[in-house]
Structures are given as C-alpha cells and as structure tokens.
Amino acid sequence: MLGQYILKLKFNRRKSALAAMLINLAVFVNICADEPTPSEKIDHFHNTLIDVMGMADDLEARLTRLTPEITSLFDIKTISRISLGRTWRTLSPTDQETFMELLKELITTTYAARFDTYNDQIFRNISSQPARNGVVVKTEIERSNGERVQLDYYFRDAFAYNVVADGVSDLSLRRADYNAIIKQEGFDSLLSHIEKNIETQRASY
C-alpha cells in the first residue's frame, strides 16, 4: 500500500509539473503573439515620425512624443556598448547609465531635427530579411520631389541597434567618431561633445 501511495504521489507531482510547463508555454506563446514584429515596429515608428513632423513649431512636444518611441524601438545599451568599444567595459555602472541616457537624448533630438516638417513624405516598408544574429527591415522614404532615401533597420532580440541610410551605417560612424574623441581627449570630453551636439540641434529651432 505504501509503495502504491508513493508511486501515485510521484505520478501526481509529474502530472502537476507537466501541467505547469504547458501553462507557462501557453503564456509564452501568447506573449510572443502579442509582440509586434520588427516590420510592425518600423511601421509604427514611421507613423509617429509623420505625427511629429506635424508639430513643427513645438520642439518640446515633439521630443515628448518621440522619447518613448525611441526607448521602445532602439536597444540603447547595445548601441552604447558597440559605440564605445573597449571603453564601455572600463566604465562604472553609473557612468554607463549616464552615457546611455545622454545617447538616448541625442538620438531623440536628432530625429526631431531631421524630421521637422511634413512635406508629403512617403514611408515604404520594402522587406524584412534575415541578417547576422537578427533581422533587417528595409524601408525607403520618398520625398515630395521624388528623391528616395533607403533606410535599413537592423534588429536583434526585437530591438533595433543600427540604421543604415543609403549604405552608410550610423553605428559605424558613431563608433569611429566617439573612439577618436576618447583617444584624443578622454571620455568626459566625449560627454561634453554630445551635450553640445544636443544643444546645437535644440538651438536650431
């Protein structure tokens, strides 16, 4: 009787464990189903840019509208880590956080400056293709004069970490510029350069 009881107890435990695993799997599948694809994220971001371009004379409103979108689309930590290269590993957690916040502000301000007026621009989502360790979403912007600019968004783990405009990688340019400044002037000087860049773009309004 005792042996049968123990076998029954073990069976019930295994049954409960299997049920729990199936429940967790179902929850995971639902979460994945609700998570927008990279293409959907880019479509949403481009629609946001169109909205922002309609706020041409209100910089603070544009920045407020863009900030959460930048946070949800871009992997600021990965961009920061790759941009700084070896320097990233030498920074304290506080300095890393400071840099990430400043970089996020710079990216947000840059988008606000570049997309400042709506002149019938058209955003097109061309394709989504596998890329190294992720996905690349290929898009283009057609301006009112017919000129087209290709924008490729590189994703890893559901977040974008690089934008390539007409073949020019934003991340590569950033890494080269930042490491040159660090090598010549130091990390604190880089922070000052970024702050001045933000101030210059703000002052252009």
mmCIF file of C-alpha atoms in Angstrom:
data_model
loop_
_atom_site.group_PDB
_atom_site.id
_atom_site.type_symbol
_atom_site.label_atom_id
_atom_site.label_comp_id
_atom_site.label_asym_id
_atom_site.label_seq_id
_atom_site.Cartn_x
_atom_site.Cartn_y
_atom_site.Cartn_z
ATOM 1 C CA MET A 1 0.000 0.000 0.000
ATOM 2 C CA LEU A 2 2.799 2.408 0.906
ATOM 3 C CA GLY A 3 4.575 1.676 -2.362
ATOM 4 C CA GLN A 4 1.421 2.337 -4.356
ATOM 5 C CA TYR A 5 0.878 5.580 -2.466
ATOM 6 C CA ILE A 6 4.438 6.767 -3.235
ATOM 7 C CA LEU A 7 4.053 5.854 -6.930
ATOM 8 C CA LYS A 8 0.745 7.716 -7.062
ATOM 9 C CA LEU A 9 2.308 10.739 -5.340
ATOM 10 C CA LYS A 10 5.203 10.793 -7.819
ATOM 11 C CA PHE A 11 2.777 10.484 -10.731
ATOM 12 C CA ASN A 12 0.684 13.362 -9.435
ATOM 13 C CA ARG A 13 3.794 15.515 -8.997
ATOM 14 C CA ARG A 14 4.916 14.767 -12.540
ATOM 15 C CA LYS A 15 1.420 15.481 -13.798
ATOM 16 C CA SER A 16 1.372 18.806 -11.952
ATOM 17 C CA ALA A 17 4.823 19.701 -13.273
ATOM 18 C CA LEU A 18 3.735 18.889 -16.833
ATOM 19 C CA ALA A 19 0.580 20.966 -16.418
ATOM 20 C CA ALA A 20 2.611 23.900 -15.111
ATOM 21 C CA MET A 21 5.014 23.602 -18.042
ATOM 22 C CA LEU A 22 2.140 23.606 -20.531
ATOM 23 C CA ILE A 23 0.602 26.661 -18.875
ATOM 24 C CA ASN A 24 3.910 28.511 -18.999
ATOM 25 C CA LEU A 25 4.331 27.545 -22.644
ATOM 26 C CA ALA A 26 0.856 28.828 -23.461
ATOM 27 C CA VAL A 27 1.582 32.118 -21.723
ATOM 28 C CA PHE A 28 4.881 32.415 -23.611
ATOM 29 C CA VAL A 29 3.163 31.762 -26.952
ATOM 30 C CA ASN A 30 0.528 34.407 -26.190
ATOM 31 C CA ILE A 31 3.193 36.929 -25.237
ATOM 32 C CA CYS A 32 5.097 36.212 -28.459
ATOM 33 C CA ALA A 33 1.892 36.501 -30.450
ATOM 34 C CA ASP A 34 1.214 39.922 -28.925
ATOM 35 C CA GLU A 35 4.773 41.161 -29.515
ATOM 36 C CA PRO A 36 4.917 43.254 -32.714
ATOM 37 C CA THR A 37 7.281 42.108 -35.430
ATOM 38 C CA PRO A 38 10.244 44.291 -36.438
ATOM 39 C CA SER A 39 8.328 45.354 -39.563
ATOM 40 C CA GLU A 40 5.328 46.348 -37.469
ATOM 41 C CA LYS A 41 7.578 48.298 -35.107
ATOM 42 C CA ILE A 42 9.065 50.230 -38.022
ATOM 43 C CA ASP A 43 5.629 50.957 -39.481
ATOM 44 C CA HIS A 44 4.550 52.316 -36.110
ATOM 45 C CA PHE A 45 7.727 54.384 -35.773
ATOM 46 C CA HIS A 46 7.338 55.897 -39.228
ATOM 47 C CA ASN A 47 3.722 56.817 -38.470
ATOM 48 C CA THR A 48 4.991 58.505 -35.316
ATOM 49 C CA LEU A 49 7.508 60.490 -37.355
ATOM 50 C CA ILE A 50 4.694 61.715 -39.597
ATOM 51 C CA ASP A 51 2.781 62.848 -36.490
ATOM 52 C CA VAL A 52 5.895 64.559 -35.136
ATOM 53 C CA MET A 53 6.500 66.409 -38.391
ATOM 54 C CA GLY A 54 3.106 68.000 -37.884
ATOM 55 C CA MET A 55 4.385 69.609 -34.652
ATOM 56 C CA ALA A 56 6.927 71.738 -36.495
ATOM 57 C CA ASP A 57 6.898 74.719 -34.121
ATOM 58 C CA ASP A 58 6.746 72.868 -30.802
ATOM 59 C CA LEU A 59 10.100 71.235 -30.056
ATOM 60 C CA GLU A 60 9.243 70.117 -26.531
ATOM 61 C CA ALA A 61 6.040 68.432 -27.715
ATOM 62 C CA ARG A 62 7.998 66.685 -30.456
ATOM 63 C CA LEU A 63 10.612 65.438 -28.001
ATOM 64 C CA THR A 64 7.939 64.281 -25.556
ATOM 65 C CA ARG A 65 6.203 62.368 -28.343
ATOM 66 C CA LEU A 66 9.418 60.793 -29.612
ATOM 67 C CA THR A 67 11.135 59.803 -26.364
ATOM 68 C CA PRO A 68 9.029 56.707 -25.517
ATOM 69 C CA GLU A 69 9.118 55.637 -29.170
ATOM 70 C CA ILE A 70 12.917 55.784 -29.236
ATOM 71 C CA THR A 71 13.040 53.799 -25.987
ATOM 72 C CA SER A 72 10.736 51.057 -27.262
ATOM 73 C CA LEU A 73 12.369 50.752 -30.699
ATOM 74 C CA PHE A 74 16.109 51.054 -30.093
ATOM 75 C CA ASP A 75 18.417 48.945 -27.937
ATOM 76 C CA ILE A 76 20.228 51.888 -26.364
ATOM 77 C CA LYS A 77 22.502 49.652 -24.288
ATOM 78 C CA THR A 78 23.747 47.692 -27.297
ATOM 79 C CA ILE A 79 24.238 50.886 -29.304
ATOM 80 C CA SER A 80 26.175 52.375 -26.388
ATOM 81 C CA ARG A 81 28.331 49.290 -25.910
ATOM 82 C CA ILE A 82 29.247 48.995 -29.594
ATOM 83 C CA SER A 83 29.765 52.749 -29.984
ATOM 84 C CA LEU A 84 32.282 52.907 -27.130
ATOM 85 C CA GLY A 85 34.054 49.620 -27.845
ATOM 86 C CA ARG A 86 36.667 48.771 -25.218
ATOM 87 C CA THR A 87 35.885 51.916 -23.243
ATOM 88 C CA TRP A 88 32.451 50.538 -22.336
ATOM 89 C CA ARG A 89 33.987 47.748 -20.239
ATOM 90 C CA THR A 90 36.096 50.212 -18.255
ATOM 91 C CA LEU A 91 33.148 52.361 -17.176
ATOM 92 C CA SER A 92 31.367 52.053 -13.861
ATOM 93 C CA PRO A 93 27.649 51.139 -13.960
ATOM 94 C CA THR A 94 26.867 54.773 -13.094
ATOM 95 C CA ASP A 95 28.940 56.089 -16.000
ATOM 96 C CA GLN A 96 27.358 53.543 -18.340
ATOM 97 C CA GLU A 97 23.894 54.677 -17.288
ATOM 98 C CA THR A 98 24.876 58.332 -17.717
ATOM 99 C CA PHE A 99 26.141 57.661 -21.231
ATOM 100 C CA MET A 100 23.025 55.687 -22.209
ATOM 101 C CA GLU A 101 20.697 58.456 -21.047
ATOM 102 C CA LEU A 102 22.712 61.075 -22.913
ATOM 103 C CA LEU A 103 22.821 58.954 -26.061
ATOM 104 C CA LYS A 104 19.059 58.402 -25.924
ATOM 105 C CA GLU A 105 18.550 62.160 -25.652
ATOM 106 C CA LEU A 106 20.870 62.705 -28.613
ATOM 107 C CA ILE A 107 19.070 60.152 -30.790
ATOM 108 C CA THR A 108 15.693 61.646 -29.884
ATOM 109 C CA THR A 109 16.834 65.202 -30.582
ATOM 110 C CA THR A 110 18.418 64.132 -33.871
ATOM 111 C CA TYR A 111 15.182 62.579 -35.113
ATOM 112 C CA ALA A 112 13.275 65.686 -34.039
ATOM 113 C CA ALA A 113 15.721 67.840 -36.010
ATOM 114 C CA ARG A 114 15.820 65.702 -39.147
ATOM 115 C CA PHE A 115 12.079 65.159 -39.364
ATOM 116 C CA ASP A 116 10.972 68.697 -38.629
ATOM 117 C CA THR A 117 8.417 69.417 -41.375
ATOM 118 C CA TYR A 118 5.896 67.304 -43.224
ATOM 119 C CA ASN A 119 6.081 67.814 -46.989
ATOM 120 C CA ASP A 120 4.165 64.795 -48.246
ATOM 121 C CA GLN A 121 6.974 62.364 -47.480
ATOM 122 C CA ILE A 122 6.034 58.733 -48.037
ATOM 123 C CA PHE A 123 7.473 55.901 -45.922
ATOM 124 C CA ARG A 124 7.542 52.473 -47.525
ATOM 125 C CA ASN A 125 8.285 49.173 -45.848
ATOM 126 C CA ILE A 126 10.057 47.160 -48.559
ATOM 127 C CA SER A 127 11.005 43.844 -46.955
ATOM 128 C CA SER A 128 12.149 42.025 -43.839
ATOM 129 C CA GLN A 129 15.100 39.659 -44.238
ATOM 130 C CA PRO A 130 17.312 37.514 -42.017
ATOM 131 C CA ALA A 131 20.571 39.207 -41.056
ATOM 132 C CA ARG A 132 23.506 38.265 -38.860
ATOM 133 C CA ASN A 133 22.063 37.401 -35.433
ATOM 134 C CA GLY A 134 18.769 39.048 -36.283
ATOM 135 C CA VAL A 135 16.647 40.720 -38.933
ATOM 136 C CA VAL A 136 16.999 43.711 -41.238
ATOM 137 C CA VAL A 137 13.893 45.698 -42.170
ATOM 138 C CA LYS A 138 14.448 47.500 -45.471
ATOM 139 C CA THR A 139 12.477 50.699 -45.977
ATOM 140 C CA GLU A 140 12.608 53.875 -48.013
ATOM 141 C CA ILE A 141 11.458 57.469 -47.747
ATOM 142 C CA GLU A 142 10.205 59.200 -50.869
ATOM 143 C CA ARG A 143 10.328 62.965 -50.686
ATOM 144 C CA SER A 144 7.912 65.282 -52.473
ATOM 145 C CA ASN A 145 10.483 65.885 -55.242
ATOM 146 C CA GLY A 146 10.688 62.153 -55.957
ATOM 147 C CA GLU A 147 14.057 61.674 -54.246
ATOM 148 C CA ARG A 148 14.292 58.401 -52.340
ATOM 149 C CA VAL A 149 16.393 57.506 -49.315
ATOM 150 C CA GLN A 150 16.879 53.883 -48.308
ATOM 151 C CA LEU A 151 16.766 53.169 -44.580
ATOM 152 C CA ASP A 152 17.683 49.705 -43.320
ATOM 153 C CA TYR A 153 16.902 48.960 -39.666
ATOM 154 C CA TYR A 154 18.939 46.148 -38.116
ATOM 155 C CA PHE A 155 17.229 44.247 -35.302
ATOM 156 C CA ARG A 156 18.490 41.878 -32.639
ATOM 157 C CA ASP A 157 16.187 40.445 -29.939
ATOM 158 C CA ALA A 158 13.231 42.585 -31.081
ATOM 159 C CA PHE A 159 15.106 45.903 -30.820
ATOM 160 C CA ALA A 160 16.892 47.961 -33.471
ATOM 161 C CA TYR A 161 20.567 48.645 -32.892
ATOM 162 C CA ASN A 162 21.678 50.157 -36.204
ATOM 163 C CA VAL A 163 20.246 52.224 -39.047
ATOM 164 C CA VAL A 164 21.931 52.239 -42.445
ATOM 165 C CA ALA A 165 20.960 55.193 -44.656
ATOM 166 C CA ASP A 166 21.828 54.712 -48.335
ATOM 167 C CA GLY A 167 24.580 52.291 -47.368
ATOM 168 C CA VAL A 168 26.065 54.419 -44.581
ATOM 169 C CA SER A 169 25.947 52.810 -41.128
ATOM 170 C CA ASP A 170 25.018 55.190 -38.323
ATOM 171 C CA LEU A 171 26.540 52.832 -35.759
ATOM 172 C CA SER A 172 29.880 52.612 -37.617
ATOM 173 C CA LEU A 173 30.110 56.395 -37.926
ATOM 174 C CA ARG A 174 29.247 56.832 -34.273
ATOM 175 C CA ARG A 175 31.830 54.280 -33.159
ATOM 176 C CA ALA A 176 34.577 55.903 -35.249
ATOM 177 C CA ASP A 177 33.767 59.432 -34.073
ATOM 178 C CA TYR A 178 33.379 58.546 -30.403
ATOM 179 C CA ASN A 179 36.525 56.467 -30.161
ATOM 180 C CA ALA A 180 38.550 59.180 -31.883
ATOM 181 C CA ILE A 181 37.359 61.725 -29.315
ATOM 182 C CA ILE A 182 38.036 59.362 -26.412
ATOM 183 C CA LYS A 183 41.529 58.618 -27.700
ATOM 184 C CA GLN A 184 42.411 62.290 -28.118
ATOM 185 C CA GLU A 185 40.508 63.934 -25.278
ATOM 186 C CA GLY A 186 39.044 61.305 -22.947
ATOM 187 C CA PHE A 187 35.587 60.006 -22.013
ATOM 188 C CA ASP A 188 34.465 63.126 -20.129
ATOM 189 C CA SER A 189 35.227 65.205 -23.203
ATOM 190 C CA LEU A 190 33.040 62.884 -25.275
ATOM 191 C CA LEU A 191 30.132 63.568 -22.943
ATOM 192 C CA SER A 192 30.703 67.298 -23.426
ATOM 193 C CA HIS A 193 30.739 66.872 -27.214
ATOM 194 C CA ILE A 194 27.415 65.023 -27.123
ATOM 195 C CA GLU A 195 25.860 67.641 -24.843
ATOM 196 C CA LYS A 196 26.977 70.413 -27.212
ATOM 197 C CA ASN A 197 25.546 68.486 -30.162
ATOM 198 C CA ILE A 198 22.191 68.280 -28.393
ATOM 199 C CA GLU A 199 22.280 71.998 -27.540
ATOM 200 C CA THR A 200 23.153 72.912 -31.134
ATOM 201 C CA GLN A 201 20.224 70.943 -32.524
ATOM 202 C CA ARG A 202 17.873 72.455 -29.955
ATOM 203 C CA ALA A 203 19.103 75.960 -30.784
ATOM 204 C CA SER A 204 18.370 75.439 -34.474
ATOM 205 C CA TYR A 205 14.628 75.736 -33.777
#
